[in-house]
mmCIF file of C-alpha atoms and ligand atoms in Angstrom:
data_model
loop_
_atom_site.group_PDB
_atom_site.id
_atom_site.type_symbol
_atom_site.label_atom_id
_atom_site.label_comp_id
_atom_site.label_asym_id
_atom_site.label_seq_id
_atom_site.Cartn_x
_atom_site.Cartn_y
_atom_site.Cartn_z
ATOM 1 C CA MET A 1380 217.256 107.962 137.781
ATOM 2 C CA LYS A 1381 219.167 108.114 134.486
ATOM 3 C CA LYS A 1382 218.531 104.389 134.054
ATOM 4 C CA LEU A 1383 214.829 104.887 134.642
ATOM 5 C CA ILE A 1384 214.575 107.606 131.978
ATOM 6 C CA THR A 1385 216.450 105.453 129.476
ATOM 7 C CA LEU A 1386 214.115 102.549 130.204
ATOM 8 C CA ALA A 1387 211.045 104.720 129.847
ATOM 9 C CA LEU A 1388 212.312 106.097 126.532
ATOM 10 C CA PHE A 1389 213.057 102.578 125.324
ATOM 11 C CA ALA A 1390 209.551 101.377 126.207
ATOM 12 C CA LEU A 1391 208.093 104.422 124.435
ATOM 13 C CA SER A 1392 210.083 103.745 121.266
ATOM 14 C CA LEU A 1393 208.868 100.148 121.248
ATOM 15 C CA THR A 1394 205.203 101.095 121.346
ATOM 16 C CA ALA A 1395 205.719 103.876 118.815
ATOM 17 C CA CYS A 1396 207.008 101.697 116.001
ATOM 18 C CA SER A 1397 205.680 98.246 116.743
ATOM 19 C CA GLY A 1398 203.319 98.330 113.703
ATOM 20 C CA GLN A 1399 201.439 95.377 115.130
ATOM 21 C CA GLU A 1400 197.966 96.891 115.186
ATOM 22 C CA LYS A 1401 195.220 94.862 113.526
ATOM 23 C CA LEU A 1402 193.726 96.123 110.266
ATOM 24 C CA ALA A 1403 190.345 97.738 110.799
ATOM 25 C CA THR A 1404 188.414 95.593 108.291
ATOM 26 C CA GLY A 1405 188.822 91.866 107.841
ATOM 27 C CA GLU A 1406 187.758 91.834 104.151
ATOM 28 C CA PRO A 1407 190.478 90.605 101.729
ATOM 29 C CA VAL A 1408 191.356 92.964 98.870
ATOM 30 C CA LYS A 1409 190.518 91.415 95.473
ATOM 31 C CA VAL A 1410 193.056 92.219 92.774
ATOM 32 C CA THR A 1411 192.566 91.046 89.174
ATOM 33 C CA SER A 1412 195.715 90.134 87.317
ATOM 34 C CA LEU A 1413 196.376 91.347 83.763
ATOM 35 C CA GLY A 1414 197.430 87.769 83.043
ATOM 36 C CA GLY A 1415 193.857 86.549 83.481
ATOM 37 C CA ASP A 1416 192.565 83.957 85.900
ATOM 38 C CA SER A 1417 195.188 81.278 85.270
ATOM 39 C CA ARG A 1418 196.870 79.951 88.363
ATOM 40 C CA ILE A 1419 200.594 80.388 88.675
ATOM 41 C CA GLU A 1420 201.330 76.695 87.968
ATOM 42 C CA ASP A 1421 199.094 76.598 84.848
ATOM 43 C CA VAL A 1422 200.727 76.873 81.435
ATOM 44 C CA ARG A 1423 198.376 79.086 79.475
ATOM 45 C CA PRO A 1424 198.544 79.454 75.669
ATOM 46 C CA ALA A 1425 200.867 82.192 74.458
ATOM 47 C CA ASP A 1426 199.340 85.469 73.318
ATOM 48 C CA ALA A 1427 198.926 85.915 69.569
ATOM 49 C CA MET A 1428 201.865 87.534 67.789
ATOM 50 C CA PRO A 1429 201.028 91.138 66.920
ATOM 51 C CA GLU A 1430 199.794 91.637 63.359
ATOM 52 C CA TYR A 1431 200.631 95.042 62.001
ATOM 53 C CA PRO A 1432 199.007 96.729 58.995
ATOM 54 C CA SER A 1433 200.855 95.893 55.809
ATOM 55 C CA ARG A 1434 204.016 97.833 55.061
ATOM 56 C CA GLY A 1435 203.547 101.192 53.427
ATOM 57 C CA LYS A 1436 200.184 101.855 55.049
ATOM 58 C CA SER A 1437 199.780 104.582 57.625
ATOM 59 C CA LEU A 1438 196.834 104.577 60.045
ATOM 60 C CA ALA A 1439 194.204 107.299 60.079
ATOM 61 C CA ARG A 1440 194.657 109.753 62.948
ATOM 62 C CA ASP A 1441 191.936 110.068 65.550
ATOM 63 C CA TYR A 1442 192.468 113.642 66.665
ATOM 64 C CA GLN A 1443 194.503 116.712 65.741
ATOM 65 C CA GLU A 1444 198.164 116.774 66.753
ATOM 66 C CA GLN A 1445 198.077 113.056 67.517
ATOM 67 C CA PRO A 1446 201.492 111.459 67.110
ATOM 68 C CA PRO A 1447 200.651 109.041 64.282
ATOM 69 C CA LEU A 1448 200.500 105.388 65.335
ATOM 70 C CA ILE A 1449 203.336 103.194 64.123
ATOM 71 C CA PRO A 1450 201.955 100.698 61.574
ATOM 72 C CA HIS A 1451 204.874 98.282 62.053
ATOM 73 C CA LYS A 1452 206.883 96.671 64.850
ATOM 74 C CA ALA A 1453 208.689 99.204 66.977
ATOM 75 C CA ASP A 1454 211.528 97.295 68.597
ATOM 76 C CA TYR A 1455 214.195 99.050 66.525
ATOM 77 C CA SER A 1456 216.901 100.119 68.924
ATOM 78 C CA ILE A 1457 217.236 103.696 70.070
ATOM 79 C CA THR A 1458 220.514 104.140 71.937
ATOM 80 C CA ILE A 1459 222.664 107.122 72.852
ATOM 81 C CA ASP A 1460 224.782 106.570 69.687
ATOM 82 C CA LYS A 1461 222.194 105.581 67.152
ATOM 83 C CA ASN A 1462 218.489 105.906 66.467
ATOM 84 C CA SER A 1463 217.472 103.039 64.139
ATOM 85 C CA CYS A 1464 214.118 104.646 63.327
ATOM 86 C CA MET A 1465 216.074 107.297 61.472
ATOM 87 C CA ASN A 1466 217.416 104.609 59.084
ATOM 88 C CA CYS A 1467 214.073 104.956 57.324
ATOM 89 C CA HIS A 1468 212.468 108.152 58.623
ATOM 90 C CA SER A 1469 215.328 110.675 58.377
ATOM 91 C CA TRP A 1470 214.890 113.359 55.743
ATOM 92 C CA ASP A 1471 217.694 112.021 53.543
ATOM 93 C CA LYS A 1472 216.639 108.357 53.674
ATOM 94 C CA ALA A 1473 212.825 108.474 53.845
ATOM 95 C CA THR A 1474 212.080 108.665 50.107
ATOM 96 C CA ARG A 1475 214.322 105.707 49.338
ATOM 97 C CA MET A 1476 212.795 103.689 52.194
ATOM 98 C CA LYS A 1477 209.221 104.650 51.165
ATOM 99 C CA ALA A 1478 208.599 106.038 54.663
ATOM 100 C CA THR A 1479 207.276 109.422 55.749
ATOM 101 C CA PRO A 1480 210.129 111.723 56.795
ATOM 102 C CA VAL A 1481 209.993 112.882 60.445
ATOM 103 C CA ALA A 1482 207.666 115.877 60.826
ATOM 104 C CA LYS A 1483 208.969 119.450 60.348
ATOM 105 C CA SER A 1484 208.221 119.974 64.039
ATOM 106 C CA HIS A 1485 210.906 117.353 64.866
ATOM 107 C CA VAL A 1486 213.867 119.085 63.194
ATOM 108 C CA ILE A 1487 215.946 122.164 63.906
ATOM 109 C CA ASP A 1488 217.152 123.142 60.418
ATOM 110 C CA ASP A 1489 216.375 122.767 56.705
ATOM 111 C CA LYS A 1490 218.653 119.715 56.450
ATOM 112 C CA GLY A 1491 216.431 117.710 58.779
ATOM 113 C CA THR A 1492 218.717 117.591 61.844
ATOM 114 C CA LEU A 1493 216.662 115.936 64.576
ATOM 115 C CA ASN A 1494 215.735 118.021 67.598
ATOM 116 C CA GLY A 1495 217.033 116.346 70.784
ATOM 117 C CA GLN A 1496 213.557 116.559 72.312
ATOM 118 C CA ASN A 1497 212.292 114.255 69.567
ATOM 119 C CA TYR A 1498 215.055 111.667 69.841
ATOM 120 C CA PHE A 1499 213.092 109.032 71.770
ATOM 121 C CA CYS A 1500 210.414 108.349 69.156
ATOM 122 C CA THR A 1501 208.527 105.747 71.156
ATOM 123 C CA GLN A 1502 207.968 108.232 73.964
ATOM 124 C CA CYS A 1503 205.157 109.586 71.761
ATOM 125 C CA HIS A 1504 204.616 107.103 68.916
ATOM 126 C CA VAL A 1505 203.225 103.687 69.771
ATOM 127 C CA PRO A 1506 202.843 100.671 67.499
ATOM 128 C CA GLN A 1507 199.330 99.542 66.656
ATOM 129 C CA ALA A 1508 198.480 95.896 66.087
ATOM 130 C CA ASP A 1509 194.796 95.289 65.465
ATOM 131 C CA ASN A 1510 194.677 91.718 66.759
ATOM 132 C CA LYS A 1511 195.738 92.767 70.240
ATOM 133 C CA GLN A 1512 193.211 93.217 72.989
ATOM 134 C CA ALA A 1513 193.261 96.646 74.574
ATOM 135 C CA ILE A 1514 194.635 96.544 78.111
ATOM 136 C CA VAL A 1515 192.312 99.353 79.132
ATOM 137 C CA GLU A 1516 188.929 100.173 77.610
ATOM 138 C CA ASN A 1517 188.913 103.195 75.318
ATOM 139 C CA SER A 1518 186.491 104.739 72.880
ATOM 140 C CA PHE A 1519 188.917 105.486 70.054
ATOM 141 C CA ASN A 1520 188.522 103.424 66.885
ATOM 142 C CA HIS A 1521 192.136 102.389 66.642
HETATM 143 C C1 HEC B 2423 212.819 99.556 57.745
HETATM 144 C C2 HEC B 2423 212.326 100.920 57.661
HETATM 145 C C3 HEC B 2423 211.640 101.496 58.874
HETATM 146 C C4 HEC B 2423 212.124 101.610 60.165
HETATM 147 C C5 HEC B 2423 213.466 101.141 60.710
HETATM 148 C C6 HEC B 2423 211.109 102.300 60.921
HETATM 149 N N1 HEC B 2423 210.045 102.612 60.122
HETATM 150 FE FE1 HEC B 2423 208.384 103.631 60.652
HETATM 151 N N2 HEC B 2423 207.579 103.336 58.825
HETATM 152 C C7 HEC B 2423 208.208 102.698 57.747
HETATM 153 C C8 HEC B 2423 207.285 102.625 56.631
HETATM 154 C C9 HEC B 2423 207.600 102.023 55.258
HETATM 155 C C10 HEC B 2423 206.075 103.208 57.067
HETATM 156 C C11 HEC B 2423 204.755 103.326 56.287
HETATM 157 C C12 HEC B 2423 204.736 104.543 55.425
HETATM 158 C C13 HEC B 2423 204.463 105.736 56.263
HETATM 159 O O1 HEC B 2423 203.296 105.974 56.633
HETATM 160 O O2 HEC B 2423 205.426 106.441 56.625
HETATM 161 C C14 HEC B 2423 206.302 103.671 58.434
HETATM 162 C C15 HEC B 2423 205.373 104.368 59.184
HETATM 163 C C16 HEC B 2423 205.653 104.950 60.412
HETATM 164 C C17 HEC B 2423 204.787 105.878 61.108
HETATM 165 C C18 HEC B 2423 203.439 106.399 60.615
HETATM 166 C C19 HEC B 2423 203.624 107.675 59.844
HETATM 167 C C20 HEC B 2423 202.292 108.287 59.431
HETATM 168 O O3 HEC B 2423 202.313 109.407 58.906
HETATM 169 O O4 HEC B 2423 201.256 107.664 59.619
HETATM 170 C C21 HEC B 2423 205.395 106.213 62.282
HETATM 171 C C22 HEC B 2423 204.891 107.148 63.351
HETATM 172 C C23 HEC B 2423 206.642 105.483 62.328
HETATM 173 N N3 HEC B 2423 206.769 104.724 61.180
HETATM 174 C C24 HEC B 2423 207.533 105.543 63.375
HETATM 175 C C25 HEC B 2423 208.665 104.764 63.469
HETATM 176 C C26 HEC B 2423 209.456 104.629 64.667
HETATM 177 C C27 HEC B 2423 209.179 105.346 65.979
HETATM 178 C C28 HEC B 2423 210.488 103.782 64.375
HETATM 179 C C29 HEC B 2423 211.535 103.263 65.308
HETATM 180 C C30 HEC B 2423 211.050 102.577 66.526
HETATM 181 C C31 HEC B 2423 210.346 103.395 62.975
HETATM 182 N N4 HEC B 2423 209.209 103.978 62.475
HETATM 183 C C32 HEC B 2423 211.232 102.583 62.282
HETATM 184 C C33 HEC B 2423 209.490 102.233 57.748
HETATM 185 C C34 HEC B 2423 210.324 102.141 58.862
HETATM 186 C C1 HEC B 2424 207.431 114.602 71.863
HETATM 187 C C2 HEC B 2424 206.618 113.671 71.113
HETATM 188 C C3 HEC B 2424 207.218 113.111 69.833
HETATM 189 C C4 HEC B 2424 208.443 112.485 69.674
HETATM 190 C C5 HEC B 2424 209.509 112.230 70.730
HETATM 191 C C6 HEC B 2424 208.517 112.104 68.292
HETATM 192 N N1 HEC B 2424 207.361 112.471 67.635
HETATM 193 FE FE1 HEC B 2424 206.918 112.131 65.689
HETATM 194 N N2 HEC B 2424 205.204 113.216 65.884
HETATM 195 C C7 HEC B 2424 204.704 113.727 67.048
HETATM 196 C C8 HEC B 2424 203.473 114.458 66.774
HETATM 197 C C9 HEC B 2424 202.608 115.165 67.824
HETATM 198 C C10 HEC B 2424 203.240 114.356 65.382
HETATM 199 C C11 HEC B 2424 202.069 114.944 64.595
HETATM 200 C C12 HEC B 2424 202.153 116.427 64.515
HETATM 201 C C13 HEC B 2424 203.288 116.858 63.655
HETATM 202 O O1 HEC B 2424 203.333 116.481 62.480
HETATM 203 O O2 HEC B 2424 204.148 117.548 64.203
HETATM 204 C C14 HEC B 2424 204.357 113.575 64.842
HETATM 205 C C15 HEC B 2424 204.504 113.245 63.505
HETATM 206 C C16 HEC B 2424 205.418 112.298 63.031
HETATM 207 C C17 HEC B 2424 205.431 111.757 61.669
HETATM 208 C C18 HEC B 2424 204.452 112.109 60.554
HETATM 209 C C19 HEC B 2424 204.952 113.286 59.786
HETATM 210 C C20 HEC B 2424 203.995 113.675 58.668
HETATM 211 O O3 HEC B 2424 204.404 114.532 57.863
HETATM 212 O O4 HEC B 2424 202.880 113.169 58.597
HETATM 213 C C21 HEC B 2424 206.476 110.873 61.604
HETATM 214 C C22 HEC B 2424 206.878 110.022 60.415
HETATM 215 C C23 HEC B 2424 207.120 110.889 62.899
HETATM 216 N N3 HEC B 2424 206.466 111.774 63.731
HETATM 217 C C24 HEC B 2424 208.214 110.108 63.224
HETATM 218 C C25 HEC B 2424 208.944 110.245 64.390
HETATM 219 C C26 HEC B 2424 210.218 109.592 64.640
HETATM 220 C C27 HEC B 2424 210.918 108.631 63.679
HETATM 221 C C28 HEC B 2424 210.631 110.008 65.869
HETATM 222 C C29 HEC B 2424 211.960 109.702 66.546
HETATM 223 C C30 HEC B 2424 213.162 110.059 65.791
HETATM 224 C C31 HEC B 2424 209.589 110.871 66.425
HETATM 225 N N4 HEC B 2424 208.598 110.997 65.502
HETATM 226 C C32 HEC B 2424 209.605 111.452 67.693
HETATM 227 C C33 HEC B 2424 205.276 113.604 68.309
HETATM 228 C C34 HEC B 2424 206.550 113.083 68.543
#
């Protein structure tokens, strides 16, 4: 009897998680790759290098409270020990580096000490290169 119950339970567990059922529709799902139509073995031309607005130029903002777009490359390192963006944008260095100091909303005192919540600049600020094709359609000008 015990054997029979074990067998029955075993058979039940097999049917429960076999996962072998056929899909309801036979239609293949069509997915478009961001890399375009090139086949995996094709060598397609490299994308253009990003061209940023010339140094010293900031980009017009599109809406209120927008984190301004970064008009230059943004691969300066931000690590737990050091934020390289602050080499130019900190309150004490900005004038010398001809950069805008970080906004008042980013600091916690009148010396310009950065608020921890604003440490990871690129969480909100993104670089803008005008020769790059937008990955998703949008109706903003920049
Ligand atoms: C070598 C100096 C330098 C470094 C490093 C640097 N920037 Fe800049 N940044 C500039 C200059 C110069 C400008 C253009 C003048 C301006 O608008 O502030 C600028 C502009 C900006 C602006 C636009 C400001 C505005 O009001 O339109 C943002 C945002 C910005 N940088 C963010 C960053 C971030 C984030 C980093 C780090 C990933 C960074 N910058 C690193 C020099 C620097
Ligand atoms: C949580 C989002 C956020 C983070 C993180 C952040 N910012 Fe901003 N930043 C903003 C917003 C929003 C504005 C525009 C409103 C304002 O001035 O407060 C702004 C404004 C600025 C400006 C323009 C100031 C002005 O007077 O025109 C600069 C420069 C800037 N940020 C640099 C930085 C740098 C450098 C870092 C990293 C150390 C950083 N931001 C981190 C959201 C952020």
